[in-house]
Structures are given as structure tokens and as C-alpha cells.
Amino acid sequence: MTIKETLNFASEQLRSSCERPLFEAELLLAYHLHKDRIYLHSHENDEVKNIEMLKSLIARRASHEPYEYIVGKTSFYDIELFVEQGVLIPRPETELLIDEVSSIIEKENLTSIAEIGVGSGAISIVLARKFPSLKIIATDISIDALNIAKKNIEAFGLTDKIALVHTNLLDGIETQVQLVVSNPPYIARDALLESNVIDYEPHTALFGGESGDELLKQIILQVKQKNISYLACEMGYDQKSSMEHFLTQLGVQYTKFYDDLAGLNRGFITKF
Ligand SMILES: C[S@@+](CC[C@H](N)C(=O)[O-])C[C@H]1O[C@@H](n2cnc3c(N)ncnc32)[C@H](O)[C@@H]1O
């Protein structure tokens, strides 16, 4: 099959599962050929080799497997990260959490922080690259996630900056840190999610409990109990009032809520 014929075939296969089947067909074919999308349009009549291998990639995408897992990578902030099934694919809105945390690190000259739920390493790696004198303890309850974070941390040469720990929240961490950052699971158990999320991404990275904010509340309580000054968390768009109520009851010094680019409540920074 030529490039043009392959794109027609692939977009037909992806029609029922993807919103933009031709675009996704182009992405997969470009990945298969180790070229960019522009190349496809200037070489429409070239023959595509190893077509069976490409067809298996298309079949995976047609079954709703996320593109990022198929190609094993994703873009986040200013870096590219290795991802595979077993770890959450970092979302663009989490880049806002990094900006919020960065301004506190800068303003307060922080040198020691912890991340709860490191996943692929996205947040800790970007922060470690931005702030070379920062030391980070990054935990996760999932061994799969920690193995992927380890691979990414090594790829960026940050093993002496980010210490990975397999634990629940910050249990057993004795080192005193100045700030905790977390994008925890915060989705309610009965939420309706698309197939590419619910059928492929790890449920330990998605669900925060029956109503979704249970783990967020545990994080808040633990950070207060450990006398850590700052906490910055991503949260669900509908969790502001519950978080505000919970934090106010604990008598925090202040809380700032921030919105995502769609104008939805997306997270908070609080000082104890
Ligand atoms: C929403 S993902 C965030 C991953 C990554 N930080 C990011 O922003 O892309 C939540 C992560 O928290 C981890 N996690 C869930 N429950 C946890 C717990 N009780 N203690 C530590 N980590 C937990 C999950 O395994 C998952 O990697």
C-alpha cells in the first residue's frame, strides 16, 4: 500500500473510535515510518513497509488504547516522558500546578519538597530541572509507577535530586520537607469515564474514594500533622467547596484556589 492508501485505510479503521481519525492515522503512520507528518504529504506515493506491524498499532488505537501508550511517550511541560500502561498519562492541566508551586519555591527559596503520587515522574522531574538546588522525595503506592518514574528520572540524570519511595502518602518519611505537592487520584468511584481512560489507565491513579476527595483529605491531614508549611494539590473541578470547608476547619493561614485554562477550579495552595 502507498502512504496515501494507508492513510485512507487507517482513518477508516479509526473512524468509530477517534474524534479525528485522519489526524490520528497520520500520527501513527509517521511514528511507524520514523518521520514527521509533513513527510507523509510530500511522499504520498511511496510504499509503506512492514504494513502488518502498522496494522497492529492501528488496531490498538481502534480499541481505544491511548496513543501515548502505543508510542511509549508523551509531551509534558518542556520535556518528553516515557509512559506505558501502569502509569497515568500526565495531563496538560497539571502544568498549572507546577507553575503555582514554582512561584512559592522561588519566593520562599525552598530547597526540600515532597511529591505524593509521583506517577511517571512528570511533576518532580520538571521541578528538579527548574530548581537545581531542590531535593525531592517522591512517593507512590504503585510499584509499576515507581519503575516508570525511575526510568524517566535516570533518563534526565536526576537520581541524586529525586529520591523515590514506595509508600502510602508520606508514611515512614522522616526527612522534614518545606512543601508537599500532589496530583492525587480525585475522581469519584461512580464517575463515567471514556474507554481510553477507564479501560487503560491505572485505577489507583484515578479514583480518590467514593466521593473522590477522600485521599485529598488524608493528604491535608498528614501534611498538617507533619508540620509541613505548604501544600499544593490538583483537585476535581467540583471539589472547591469541600476543600475550602475542610481547610478552613483545620485553621490554615491561607488557601489560594486556581483555575485551569477552561476556567474550572483545578487546585489549591495552602499554608498551615
Ligand atoms: C493522578 S496520578 C498523578 C501522577 C503524576 N504525579 C502526574 O501528575 O501525572 C496519581 C498517582 O498517585 C498514586 N497514588 C494513589 N494512591 C496513593 C497513595 N495512597 N499514596 C501514594 N501514592 C498514591 C497513583 O499510583 C498515581 O501514580
CSV table of N, CA and C and ligand atoms in Angstrom, one decimal, residues 88 90 94 115 117-119 123 140-142 167-169 183-185 204-205 215, ligand 1:
chain,number,residue,atom,x,y,z
A,88,LEU,N,-0.3,6.8,34.9
A,88,LEU,CA,-1.2,7.8,34.4
A,88,LEU,C,-0.4,8.6,33.3
A,90,PRO,N,0.5,12.0,32.0
A,90,PRO,CA,0.3,13.3,32.6
A,90,PRO,C,-0.6,14.2,31.7
A,94,THR,N,-2.0,19.7,34.7
A,94,THR,CA,-1.0,19.6,35.8
A,94,THR,C,0.2,20.5,35.6
A,115,GLU,N,6.8,15.0,46.8
A,115,GLU,CA,5.6,14.8,46.0
A,115,GLU,C,4.9,13.5,46.4
A,117,GLY,N,2.5,10.6,45.1
A,117,GLY,CA,1.9,10.1,43.9
A,117,GLY,C,2.7,10.5,42.6
A,118,VAL,N,3.9,10.1,42.6
A,118,VAL,CA,4.8,10.6,41.5
A,118,VAL,C,4.5,10.2,40.1
A,119,GLY,N,3.8,9.0,40.0
A,119,GLY,CA,3.4,8.5,38.7
A,119,GLY,C,4.6,8.4,37.7
A,123,ILE,N,5.9,15.8,37.5
A,123,ILE,CA,6.0,17.0,38.3
A,123,ILE,C,7.4,17.1,38.9
A,140,ASP,N,5.1,6.8,45.8
A,140,ASP,CA,3.9,6.3,45.1
A,140,ASP,C,3.6,5.0,45.7
A,141,ILE,N,2.3,4.6,45.7
A,141,ILE,CA,1.8,3.3,46.2
A,141,ILE,C,1.9,2.2,45.2
A,142,SER,N,2.2,2.6,43.9
A,142,SER,CA,2.2,1.7,42.8
A,142,SER,C,3.7,1.4,42.4
A,167,THR,N,5.6,4.0,49.2
A,167,THR,CA,4.8,4.1,50.5
A,167,THR,C,3.4,4.7,50.2
A,168,ASN,N,2.6,4.5,51.2
A,168,ASN,CA,1.3,5.2,51.2
A,168,ASN,C,1.5,6.7,51.6
A,169,LEU,N,1.0,7.6,50.8
A,169,LEU,CA,1.2,9.1,51.1
A,169,LEU,C,2.7,9.3,51.5
A,183,ASN,N,-0.7,15.6,42.8
A,183,ASN,CA,-1.8,15.5,41.9
A,183,ASN,C,-2.4,14.1,42.2
A,184,PRO,N,-3.2,14.0,43.2
A,184,PRO,CA,-3.6,12.7,43.7
A,184,PRO,C,-4.8,12.2,42.9
A,185,PRO,N,-5.1,10.9,43.0
A,185,PRO,CA,-6.4,10.4,42.4
A,185,PRO,C,-7.5,11.2,43.1
A,204,THR,N,-5.8,3.0,40.4
A,204,THR,CA,-5.2,3.6,41.6
A,204,THR,C,-4.8,5.1,41.3
A,205,ALA,N,-4.6,5.4,40.1
A,205,ALA,CA,-4.2,6.8,39.7
A,205,ALA,C,-5.4,7.7,39.5
A,215,LEU,N,-8.9,10.9,49.4
A,215,LEU,CA,-7.4,10.9,49.5
A,215,LEU,C,-6.9,12.3,49.7
B,1,LIG,C1,-3.3,11.2,39.2
B,1,LIG,S1,-1.8,10.2,39.3
B,1,LIG,C2,-0.6,11.5,39.2
B,1,LIG,C3,0.7,11.0,38.6
B,1,LIG,C4,1.7,12.2,38.3
B,1,LIG,N1,2.1,12.9,39.5
B,1,LIG,C5,1.1,13.2,37.3
B,1,LIG,O1,0.7,14.3,37.7
B,1,LIG,O2,1.0,12.8,36.1
B,1,LIG,C6,-1.9,9.8,41.0
B,1,LIG,C7,-0.7,8.9,41.5
B,1,LIG,O3,-0.9,8.7,42.9
B,1,LIG,C8,-0.6,7.4,43.2
B,1,LIG,N2,-1.3,7.1,44.4
B,1,LIG,C9,-2.5,6.7,44.6
B,1,LIG,N3,-2.8,6.5,45.9
B,1,LIG,C10,-1.7,6.7,46.6
B,1,LIG,C11,-1.3,6.7,48.0
B,1,LIG,N4,-2.2,6.4,48.9
B,1,LIG,N5,-0.1,7.0,48.3
B,1,LIG,C12,0.9,7.4,47.3
B,1,LIG,N6,0.6,7.4,46.0
B,1,LIG,C13,-0.7,7.1,45.6
B,1,LIG,C14,-1.0,6.6,42.0
B,1,LIG,O4,-0.4,5.3,41.9
B,1,LIG,C15,-0.6,7.6,40.8
B,1,LIG,O5,0.7,7.3,40.4
